[in-house]
Every structure is written in structure tokens, then in C-alpha cells.
Amino acid sequence: MTNIRFRAALGRVASYAPTPVASTGEPPRPLSANETPHGPLPGVLEAIAAAGAAVNRYPDARCRELTGAIARFHGVDAGRVLVGGGSVALLQALFQAFGEVGDEVVYAWRSFELYAELAELAGLRSVQVPLADGVHDLAAMADRVTPSTRMVVVCNPNNPTGTVVTREEIRAFLARVPSDCLVVLDEAYIEYTRAAGAGSGVDLLQEYGNLVVLRTFSKAYGLAGLRVGYLLAAADVVTQLDKPCLPYAVNTLAQRAAEVALGLQEELALRVEATVAERTRVREALLALGLPVPEAQGNFVWIGLGGDAVEFGRWCMARGVAVRAFAGEGVRVTMGTVRDNDVFLEAVAGWAGVPGRAAGRHSGEAMAGVDV
Ligand SMILES: *Cc1c(COP(=O)(O)O)cnc(C)c1O
């Protein structure tokens, strides 16, 4: 140990703990990180290889080609697009750019863990508003907005519960939040959403200058390993947010791969549809086993196991499947290949078959049958 003095905030932030991987034997089936099981979209590998020829040069700091492609895709001005080294880098910039130390950021809980950590590191006060039956309680969130609130983050679909709020609910929420308070819609999983009335908030950008929509190439587009995401916002928000982003943060390969992937919407839709079908199949199988699973709108399902979550995670790992357990709350399971999902369901059947684990005794049972 050294006697170096670190910022107190570091004592309140945990190191990121990826699901442990056995050092020997077969690696587990990776259903813990919400990645797509599909390899790169056609032509993406070739584009990466070709872009590799120029890696002695810095990337385009402005990501002009990709920014232009994203702007055309959404039908917005290029000045309203900001590309980042993963959407989490943009989230970090948001937390750093809005609010002086001690100001507040409102978000739901449980939601994406990183919101809490980025707030802590930026010196912002987190105001966590409990989910209601696993769903964002937007009315309660709007109630918690004060003159000190600089930003509200809404993860839609929510990670890890997989639930959504509708576009009308988002619109009503925006109407209630003061125009000087930013509303960030984190749409990392929006491509998988099928619920009636739910969908992207992109077309609300014209109406609300305080709206920011965050997207990623890590999930449906299958580029998690390259680190690239983007946001759409008012032009002056983009100009200011660019400042806390490191220059050259989006590498050449990522810029090129994302541009090519964005142009492959038909192929993308087929893959997304396959994952949506698996989600339905897996959820129904879990419900049939008596497990509490809310309606799932991302590329994952949430099982509200309460106090059994960690034990369930270990049970699956021992059977070769890595899932993400949230102690005392539940387990998030990414939709993998059909085979991955079958192996997972076999493990769950064994779990549910153990006497004393009859469905419904878990504290998470309130999550069952949530319809959104
Ligand atoms: C996976 C995920 C992201 C994406 O992060 P990247 O940095 O783009 O890989 C963003 N938000 C949420 C809620 C996520 O689950």
C-alpha cells in the first residue's frame, strides 16, 4: 500500500467487475453482457481490415463520414450528432458537462449501474427514484426534479429489467421537466423494442431542446469490441459536450465499421428479429417454470429472484452459462444463440425442479406478469 491520497469519491465507486470466467476448461456461454451472438454484419470485417491500413495516422477527430451517415439516417442536421468512444464515453461527458459539484441528477433505480458511478465521479448528487413494478415511474421522477436538477436519465428499455415506457409517457414527462434541465434517453436497446406505443424519442428532438437521445453500436449492431456510440441533441448541446470528450477517442476502425453497419439495416433487422423471437421463446419457457419474468423489450430477460439471485447465478455458471446476478434483486440473462439459450433453459429446469424452490416464494415475485 502507498500513502497516496485519492479523491474520496473513489472510495465510493466500485471497480467494474465483469462476470468471472473460469481460468481452465470451457469458457461459459456468454449471457451476461448483453452482446449479440451474431458476428460482424456482412462487409464489416473487410471494412475494418481496409481501415487498418491507415492506423499510423490519427483518426478523424470529427468523425465526419460517420457523423454524416448518422445525420442522414435520422434525418437531422449533422450539427446535432456527436459520436463517442462507446455511448458510455458520451454519458461520462454528459455527467461532466452538466451541473456544478453538488447539483442533482435524477434517474430510476434499479437501472444502469454506471449512472451512479459517473454521478459520483462528477461530484453530482444522485436522486434515485424506485421503479414501480419494474417500470420507470416517470411521474415520480418528474416530482423529484428541483431547481438543482441538471439532468434526468431515462434508460428505455431499462437495463436490467427490460421494461419500457411509451412515447406518450415520454412526451408527457418532457412537458413537465423545466427546459433548462436535460433529459437523456438512453436507447441502447431500442432496436429490440416491440411493445405497443413504445419506440425511440428521436422525433421529439425538434420539439424539446433539452432532449438528448443516446444510441450505441455495441448491442444490436454487434460492434461492442470496437467502442462506438452516438448521441443526438440540440446543436449547442453538442458543441459543449464535445469539450469533455477526449480528442481522437473514436478510432479509425470503429468509425469505418459503424458507418458500414449503419448502412445494413435489412440484415440488421433479420438478426434483431431472431433475437426478439428467442426472447419470446425463453420468456415463455421461464414463465412456464413458474419464474417471475416481466415483459422483456431488450435483448435480455430479467428474472426477479430476489434473495436467490446470486445462488441462481452460481447454479448457471456451474452448468456452463454466465448470467448477470444482482444480489438481492434478480438475474439478467442475455439472449444468445438458440443453443446457448437451450443450455440456459436446461440449467433453469434443474433449478426450478429442486424442492423448496417452488415459484412465487421469492421476494421478486412482485415483478411477475408486469405488462407494459
Ligand atoms: C450496453 C449499454 C450501453 C452501451 O455502452 P457502449 O459504451 O456504447 O458499449 C449504454 N447504456 C446502457 C443502458 C447499456 O446497457
Short mmCIF file of C-alpha atoms and ligand atoms in Angstrom, two decimals:
data_model
loop_
_atom_site.label_atom_id
_atom_site.label_comp_id
_atom_site.label_asym_id
_atom_site.label_seq_id
_atom_site.Cartn_x
_atom_site.Cartn_y
_atom_site.Cartn_z
CA MET A 1 0.00 0.00 0.00
CA THR A 2 1.15 3.53 -0.74
CA ASN A 3 0.11 6.59 1.20
CA ILE A 4 -1.11 8.35 -1.94
CA ARG A 5 -4.24 10.41 -1.25
CA PHE A 6 -7.05 9.69 -3.69
CA ARG A 7 -10.30 11.59 -4.10
CA ALA A 8 -12.87 10.46 -1.55
CA ALA A 9 -15.29 9.69 -4.41
CA LEU A 10 -13.08 6.76 -5.48
CA GLY A 11 -13.81 5.11 -2.16
CA ARG A 12 -17.50 5.15 -3.07
CA VAL A 13 -17.09 3.72 -6.59
CA ALA A 14 -16.58 0.00 -7.15
CA SER A 15 -14.19 -1.32 -9.80
CA TYR A 16 -16.11 -2.70 -12.76
CA ALA A 17 -16.46 -6.43 -12.16
CA PRO A 18 -17.09 -8.39 -15.34
CA THR A 19 -18.67 -11.82 -14.80
CA PRO A 20 -15.82 -14.08 -13.64
CA VAL A 21 -14.54 -16.50 -16.23
CA ALA A 22 -13.04 -19.86 -15.24
CA SER A 23 -9.31 -19.94 -15.90
CA THR A 24 -9.45 -23.55 -17.04
CA GLY A 25 -11.88 -25.63 -19.05
CA GLU A 26 -14.54 -24.49 -21.47
CA PRO A 27 -15.39 -20.79 -21.32
CA PRO A 28 -19.02 -20.32 -20.18
CA ARG A 29 -21.73 -19.36 -22.64
CA PRO A 30 -21.63 -15.55 -22.51
CA LEU A 31 -25.14 -14.48 -21.48
CA SER A 32 -24.02 -11.81 -19.01
CA ALA A 33 -23.09 -8.71 -21.03
CA ASN A 34 -25.99 -8.17 -23.47
CA GLU A 35 -23.81 -8.69 -26.53
CA THR A 36 -25.31 -10.03 -29.76
CA PRO A 37 -24.35 -13.64 -30.53
CA HIS A 38 -24.02 -12.72 -34.22
CA GLY A 39 -20.62 -11.97 -35.77
CA PRO A 40 -19.93 -8.80 -37.75
CA LEU A 41 -22.53 -7.84 -40.36
CA PRO A 42 -21.53 -8.68 -43.96
CA GLY A 43 -18.74 -6.45 -45.24
CA VAL A 44 -17.87 -5.04 -41.82
CA LEU A 45 -14.78 -7.20 -41.33
CA GLU A 46 -13.48 -6.20 -44.75
CA ALA A 47 -14.06 -2.54 -43.96
CA ILE A 48 -12.16 -2.91 -40.68
CA ALA A 49 -9.27 -4.61 -42.45
CA ALA A 50 -9.12 -1.91 -45.11
CA ALA A 51 -9.25 0.85 -42.50
CA GLY A 52 -6.40 -0.88 -40.68
CA ALA A 53 -4.01 0.23 -43.41
CA ALA A 54 -4.15 3.79 -42.06
CA VAL A 55 -3.62 3.19 -38.34
CA ASN A 56 -0.29 5.03 -38.34
CA ARG A 57 -2.46 8.17 -38.70
CA TYR A 58 -4.73 9.63 -36.06
CA PRO A 59 -8.43 9.07 -36.69
CA ASP A 60 -10.65 11.83 -38.00
CA ALA A 61 -11.23 13.75 -34.77
CA ARG A 62 -14.62 14.96 -36.02
CA CYS A 63 -15.77 11.53 -37.30
CA ARG A 64 -17.10 13.39 -40.34
CA GLU A 65 -18.12 10.42 -42.53
CA LEU A 66 -19.85 8.57 -39.69
CA THR A 67 -21.47 11.73 -38.33
CA GLY A 68 -22.85 12.50 -41.78
CA ALA A 69 -24.18 8.96 -42.18
CA ILE A 70 -25.89 9.08 -38.77
CA ALA A 71 -27.39 12.50 -39.55
CA ARG A 72 -28.84 11.20 -42.85
CA PHE A 73 -30.10 8.04 -41.17
CA HIS A 74 -32.09 10.04 -38.61
CA GLY A 75 -32.92 12.94 -40.92
CA VAL A 76 -31.27 15.51 -38.65
CA ASP A 77 -28.60 18.15 -39.18
CA ALA A 78 -25.03 16.87 -38.72
CA GLY A 79 -24.53 19.56 -36.07
CA ARG A 80 -26.94 17.65 -33.84
CA VAL A 81 -24.84 14.45 -33.84
CA LEU A 82 -21.94 13.65 -31.51
CA VAL A 83 -20.02 10.37 -31.90
CA GLY A 84 -18.15 8.92 -28.93
CA GLY A 85 -15.90 6.02 -27.95
CA GLY A 86 -18.84 3.95 -26.80
CA SER A 87 -22.02 5.56 -25.57
CA VAL A 88 -20.63 5.31 -22.03
CA ALA A 89 -17.95 7.84 -23.01
CA LEU A 90 -20.77 10.18 -24.03
CA LEU A 91 -22.56 9.51 -20.76
CA GLN A 92 -19.38 10.43 -18.94
CA ALA A 93 -19.18 13.65 -20.93
CA LEU A 94 -22.81 14.41 -20.07
CA PHE A 95 -22.21 13.94 -16.36
CA GLN A 96 -19.13 16.15 -16.53
CA ALA A 97 -20.68 18.87 -18.63
CA PHE A 98 -23.96 19.46 -16.81
CA GLY A 99 -24.05 20.53 -13.21
CA GLU A 100 -21.63 22.03 -10.76
CA VAL A 101 -20.47 19.92 -7.84
CA GLY A 102 -23.46 19.22 -5.59
CA ASP A 103 -26.10 19.61 -8.30
CA GLU A 104 -28.54 16.75 -8.82
CA VAL A 105 -29.11 14.09 -11.42
CA VAL A 106 -32.32 12.06 -11.33
CA TYR A 107 -32.61 8.51 -12.64
CA ALA A 108 -34.55 5.35 -11.86
CA TRP A 109 -33.27 2.54 -9.67
CA ARG A 110 -32.59 -0.17 -10.46
CA SER A 111 -31.18 0.97 -13.77
CA PHE A 112 -27.76 1.01 -15.49
CA GLU A 113 -25.16 0.98 -12.68
CA LEU A 114 -22.86 3.35 -14.47
CA TYR A 115 -25.21 6.30 -13.86
CA ALA A 116 -24.48 6.09 -10.13
CA GLU A 117 -20.73 5.85 -10.63
CA LEU A 118 -20.47 8.64 -13.18
CA ALA A 119 -22.52 10.90 -10.92
CA GLU A 120 -20.21 10.12 -8.01
CA LEU A 121 -17.10 10.84 -10.06
CA ALA A 122 -18.53 14.08 -11.42
CA GLY A 123 -19.47 15.24 -7.91
CA LEU A 124 -23.21 15.22 -8.71
CA ARG A 125 -25.80 14.10 -6.21
CA SER A 126 -27.76 11.04 -7.37
CA VAL A 127 -31.51 11.11 -6.85
CA GLN A 128 -32.65 7.53 -7.44
CA VAL A 129 -36.37 7.03 -7.99
CA PRO A 130 -37.56 3.44 -7.43
CA LEU A 131 -39.03 1.58 -10.38
CA ALA A 132 -42.73 0.85 -9.98
CA ASP A 133 -43.27 -2.87 -10.70
CA GLY A 134 -40.01 -2.84 -12.63
CA VAL A 135 -41.02 0.11 -14.84
CA HIS A 136 -39.78 3.72 -14.81
CA ASP A 137 -42.12 5.83 -12.67
CA LEU A 138 -41.88 8.97 -14.79
CA ALA A 139 -44.45 10.87 -12.74
CA ALA A 140 -42.45 10.27 -9.56
CA MET A 141 -39.25 11.21 -11.39
CA ALA A 142 -40.74 14.50 -12.58
CA ASP A 143 -41.83 15.16 -8.97
CA ARG A 144 -38.20 14.87 -7.87
CA VAL A 145 -36.89 17.49 -10.30
CA THR A 146 -35.85 20.63 -8.38
CA PRO A 147 -34.01 23.84 -9.39
CA SER A 148 -30.79 21.91 -8.53
CA THR A 149 -31.57 19.13 -11.02
CA ARG A 150 -29.42 19.49 -14.12
CA MET A 151 -30.17 16.16 -15.76
CA VAL A 152 -32.64 13.26 -15.76
CA VAL A 153 -31.63 9.95 -17.33
CA VAL A 154 -34.26 7.51 -18.62
CA CYS A 155 -32.99 4.13 -19.79
CA ASN A 156 -35.52 2.86 -22.34
CA PRO A 157 -35.74 -0.16 -22.50
CA ASN A 158 -34.41 -0.29 -18.95
CA ASN A 159 -31.25 -2.23 -18.20
CA PRO A 160 -31.57 -4.63 -16.36
CA THR A 161 -35.38 -5.05 -16.06
CA GLY A 162 -36.06 -4.86 -19.82
CA THR A 163 -39.21 -2.77 -19.36
CA VAL A 164 -40.19 0.26 -21.46
CA VAL A 165 -42.09 3.49 -21.17
CA THR A 166 -44.26 4.59 -24.09
CA ARG A 167 -43.64 7.56 -26.34
CA GLU A 168 -46.71 9.31 -24.95
CA GLU A 169 -45.37 8.85 -21.43
CA ILE A 170 -42.04 10.33 -22.52
CA ARG A 171 -43.80 13.24 -24.17
CA ALA A 172 -45.84 13.95 -21.03
CA PHE A 173 -42.66 13.73 -18.98
CA LEU A 174 -40.81 16.19 -21.21
CA ALA A 175 -43.72 18.59 -20.89
CA ARG A 176 -43.25 18.57 -17.11
CA VAL A 177 -39.45 18.90 -16.90
CA PRO A 178 -38.15 22.50 -16.98
CA SER A 179 -36.50 23.38 -20.30
CA ASP A 180 -33.13 24.11 -18.64
CA CYS A 181 -32.87 20.56 -17.30
CA LEU A 182 -31.50 17.96 -19.68
CA VAL A 183 -33.49 14.76 -20.33
CA VAL A 184 -31.29 11.92 -21.57
CA LEU A 185 -32.98 8.92 -23.17
CA ASP A 186 -30.52 6.03 -23.14
CA GLU A 187 -31.75 3.93 -26.07
CA ALA A 188 -29.03 1.27 -26.06
CA TYR A 189 -31.62 -1.46 -26.73
CA ILE A 190 -34.26 0.44 -28.69
CA GLU A 191 -33.87 -1.77 -31.81
CA TYR A 192 -35.37 -4.70 -29.86
CA THR A 193 -38.47 -2.86 -28.63
CA ARG A 194 -41.79 -4.29 -29.84
CA ALA A 195 -44.25 -3.12 -27.16
CA ALA A 196 -47.26 -1.16 -28.41
CA GLY A 197 -46.72 2.58 -28.08
CA ALA A 198 -43.03 2.26 -27.26
CA GLY A 199 -40.23 3.43 -29.53
CA SER A 200 -37.46 5.93 -29.99
CA GLY A 201 -37.73 9.51 -28.76
CA VAL A 202 -35.70 10.78 -31.73
CA ASP A 203 -38.62 12.61 -33.31
CA LEU A 204 -39.19 14.58 -30.10
CA LEU A 205 -35.82 16.30 -30.57
CA GLN A 206 -37.36 19.01 -32.76
CA GLU A 207 -39.82 19.91 -30.06
CA TYR A 208 -37.57 19.70 -26.98
CA GLY A 209 -34.18 21.47 -26.97
CA ASN A 210 -33.31 19.81 -23.65
CA LEU A 211 -33.68 16.26 -25.02
CA VAL A 212 -30.65 14.04 -25.65
CA VAL A 213 -31.01 10.62 -27.30
CA LEU A 214 -28.16 8.20 -26.75
CA ARG A 215 -27.53 5.24 -29.09
CA THR A 216 -24.83 2.60 -29.37
CA PHE A 217 -23.28 0.32 -31.97
CA SER A 218 -22.39 -2.16 -29.19
CA LYS A 219 -25.65 -4.06 -28.93
CA ALA A 220 -27.84 -4.75 -31.99
CA TYR A 221 -25.11 -3.66 -34.44
CA GLY A 222 -22.68 -6.09 -32.85
CA LEU A 223 -19.65 -3.79 -32.53
CA ALA A 224 -19.14 -3.95 -28.74
CA GLY A 225 -15.45 -4.67 -29.17
CA LEU A 226 -14.84 -1.51 -31.19
CA ARG A 227 -16.36 1.03 -28.76
CA VAL A 228 -18.57 3.43 -30.67
CA GLY A 229 -21.84 5.16 -29.90
CA TYR A 230 -23.51 8.50 -30.55
CA LEU A 231 -25.99 11.00 -29.28
CA LEU A 232 -28.48 13.34 -30.89
CA ALA A 233 -29.20 16.69 -29.24
CA ALA A 234 -29.61 20.41 -29.90
CA ALA A 235 -26.61 21.86 -31.75
CA ASP A 236 -25.40 23.97 -28.81
CA VAL A 237 -25.59 20.95 -26.51
CA VAL A 238 -23.42 19.02 -28.98
CA THR A 239 -20.91 21.89 -29.16
CA GLN A 240 -20.49 22.00 -25.38
CA LEU A 241 -20.50 18.23 -24.89
CA ASP A 242 -17.68 17.83 -27.35
CA LYS A 243 -15.34 19.62 -24.92
CA PRO A 244 -15.08 16.99 -22.17
CA CYS A 245 -14.68 14.24 -24.82
CA LEU A 246 -11.04 13.36 -25.46
CA PRO A 247 -9.88 14.16 -28.97
CA TYR A 248 -9.38 11.10 -31.20
CA ALA A 249 -11.41 8.94 -28.79
CA VAL A 250 -13.18 7.12 -31.65
CA ASN A 251 -10.64 5.04 -33.53
CA THR A 252 -10.41 4.71 -37.29
CA LEU A 253 -11.64 1.11 -37.40
CA ALA A 254 -14.66 1.88 -35.25
CA GLN A 255 -15.65 4.88 -37.37
CA ARG A 256 -15.50 2.89 -40.57
CA ALA A 257 -17.17 -0.25 -39.21
CA ALA A 258 -20.04 1.74 -37.71
CA GLU A 259 -20.62 3.59 -40.97
CA VAL A 260 -20.82 0.33 -42.92
CA ALA A 261 -23.02 -1.35 -40.28
CA LEU A 262 -25.44 1.59 -40.28
CA GLY A 263 -25.96 1.02 -44.00
CA LEU A 264 -27.00 -2.62 -43.47
CA GLN A 265 -30.46 -2.10 -41.99
CA GLU A 266 -32.08 -5.08 -43.72
CA GLU A 267 -29.51 -7.57 -42.45
CA LEU A 268 -29.64 -5.92 -39.04
CA ALA A 269 -33.41 -6.27 -38.90
CA LEU A 270 -33.19 -10.03 -39.56
CA ARG A 271 -30.78 -10.52 -36.67
CA VAL A 272 -32.79 -8.36 -34.33
CA GLU A 273 -35.95 -10.28 -35.27
CA ALA A 274 -34.19 -13.58 -34.48
CA THR A 275 -33.23 -12.26 -31.03
CA VAL A 276 -36.76 -10.98 -30.41
CA ALA A 277 -38.12 -14.45 -31.27
CA GLU A 278 -35.66 -16.05 -28.84
CA ARG A 279 -36.67 -13.57 -26.18
CA THR A 280 -40.31 -14.60 -26.54
CA ARG A 281 -39.44 -18.31 -26.51
CA VAL A 282 -37.14 -18.06 -23.47
CA ARG A 283 -39.52 -15.84 -21.51
CA GLU A 284 -42.42 -18.21 -22.09
CA ALA A 285 -40.32 -21.18 -21.02
CA LEU A 286 -39.31 -19.35 -17.83
CA LEU A 287 -42.90 -18.37 -17.07
CA ALA A 288 -43.96 -21.97 -17.61
CA LEU A 289 -41.41 -22.98 -14.96
CA GLY A 290 -43.12 -20.53 -12.62
CA LEU A 291 -40.38 -17.91 -12.61
CA PRO A 292 -41.20 -14.20 -12.38
CA VAL A 293 -40.20 -12.51 -15.66
CA PRO A 294 -41.53 -9.07 -16.62
CA GLU A 295 -42.24 -8.30 -20.25
CA ALA A 296 -38.81 -8.08 -21.88
CA GLN A 297 -38.08 -5.42 -24.51
CA GLY A 298 -34.27 -5.58 -24.77
CA ASN A 299 -32.03 -8.44 -25.92
CA PHE A 300 -32.24 -9.95 -22.43
CA VAL A 301 -34.73 -11.15 -19.85
CA TRP A 302 -34.93 -10.27 -16.16
CA ILE A 303 -35.84 -12.86 -13.56
CA GLY A 304 -36.95 -11.30 -10.29
CA LEU A 305 -35.41 -13.89 -7.96
CA GLY A 306 -34.82 -11.57 -5.02
CA GLY A 307 -32.63 -13.22 -2.40
CA ASP A 308 -31.96 -16.23 -4.64
CA ALA A 309 -30.29 -14.20 -7.40
CA VAL A 310 -26.66 -14.88 -6.52
CA GLU A 311 -27.26 -18.57 -5.87
CA PHE A 312 -29.05 -18.85 -9.22
CA GLY A 313 -26.09 -17.16 -10.94
CA ARG A 314 -23.70 -19.70 -9.42
CA TRP A 315 -26.03 -22.54 -10.38
CA CYS A 316 -25.97 -21.41 -14.03
CA MET A 317 -22.20 -20.87 -14.03
CA ALA A 318 -21.67 -24.38 -12.70
CA ARG A 319 -23.63 -25.56 -15.74
CA GLY A 320 -21.56 -23.56 -18.19
CA VAL A 321 -23.68 -20.43 -18.55
CA ALA A 322 -22.60 -16.97 -17.40
CA VAL A 323 -25.53 -14.73 -16.43
CA ARG A 324 -25.58 -11.45 -14.53
CA ALA A 325 -26.82 -11.68 -10.95
CA PHE A 326 -27.79 -8.57 -8.98
CA ALA A 327 -27.59 -9.54 -5.31
CA GLY A 328 -30.96 -9.48 -3.57
CA GLU A 329 -32.80 -8.38 -6.72
CA GLY A 330 -32.68 -10.60 -9.76
CA VAL A 331 -30.77 -12.03 -12.67
CA ARG A 332 -30.34 -10.63 -16.17
CA VAL A 333 -29.88 -13.12 -18.97
CA THR A 334 -28.78 -12.07 -22.45
CA MET A 335 -30.35 -13.82 -25.43
CA GLY A 336 -27.58 -15.82 -27.10
CA THR A 337 -27.71 -18.37 -29.87
CA VAL A 338 -30.58 -20.86 -29.84
CA ARG A 339 -28.13 -23.44 -28.45
CA ASP A 340 -26.87 -21.06 -25.71
CA ASN A 341 -30.43 -20.36 -24.69
CA ASP A 342 -31.34 -24.06 -24.67
CA VAL A 343 -28.41 -24.84 -22.38
CA PHE A 344 -29.53 -22.00 -20.12
CA LEU A 345 -33.12 -23.30 -20.05
CA GLU A 346 -31.87 -26.80 -19.18
CA ALA A 347 -29.98 -25.31 -16.25
CA VAL A 348 -33.08 -23.41 -15.12
CA ALA A 349 -35.27 -26.51 -15.36
CA GLY A 350 -32.86 -28.20 -12.94
CA TRP A 351 -33.03 -25.20 -10.63
CA ALA A 352 -36.80 -24.94 -10.64
CA GLY A 353 -37.08 -28.69 -10.07
CA VAL A 354 -35.31 -28.55 -6.69
CA PRO A 355 -37.91 -28.89 -3.90
CA GLY A 356 -38.35 -25.70 -1.90
CA ARG A 357 -37.68 -23.52 -4.91
CA ALA A 358 -41.28 -23.52 -5.99
CA ALA A 359 -42.07 -20.34 -7.85
CA GLY A 360 -43.51 -17.43 -6.00
CA ARG A 361 -41.73 -17.64 -2.68
CA HIS A 362 -39.09 -15.20 -3.88
CA SER A 363 -39.14 -11.57 -2.88
CA GLY A 364 -39.04 -10.67 -6.57
CA GLU A 365 -42.46 -12.12 -7.26
CA ALA A 366 -43.97 -8.66 -7.50
CA MET A 367 -42.16 -8.42 -10.83
CA ALA A 368 -44.15 -11.27 -12.35
CA GLY A 369 -46.52 -10.54 -15.15
CA VAL A 370 -45.71 -6.86 -15.43
CA ASP A 371 -47.25 -5.67 -18.64
CA VAL A 372 -46.10 -2.51 -20.34
C1 LIG B 1 -24.73 -1.55 -23.05
C2 LIG B 1 -25.26 -0.24 -22.66
C3 LIG B 1 -24.76 0.93 -23.22
C4 LIG B 1 -23.74 0.86 -24.31
O1 LIG B 1 -22.49 1.21 -23.91
P1 LIG B 1 -21.34 1.35 -25.01
O2 LIG B 1 -20.35 2.17 -24.28
O3 LIG B 1 -21.92 2.03 -26.19
O4 LIG B 1 -20.87 -0.03 -25.31
C5 LIG B 1 -25.31 2.12 -22.86
N1 LIG B 1 -26.32 2.19 -21.99
C6 LIG B 1 -26.84 1.08 -21.44
C7 LIG B 1 -28.00 1.19 -20.53
C8 LIG B 1 -26.33 -0.17 -21.76
O5 LIG B 1 -26.85 -1.25 -21.21
#
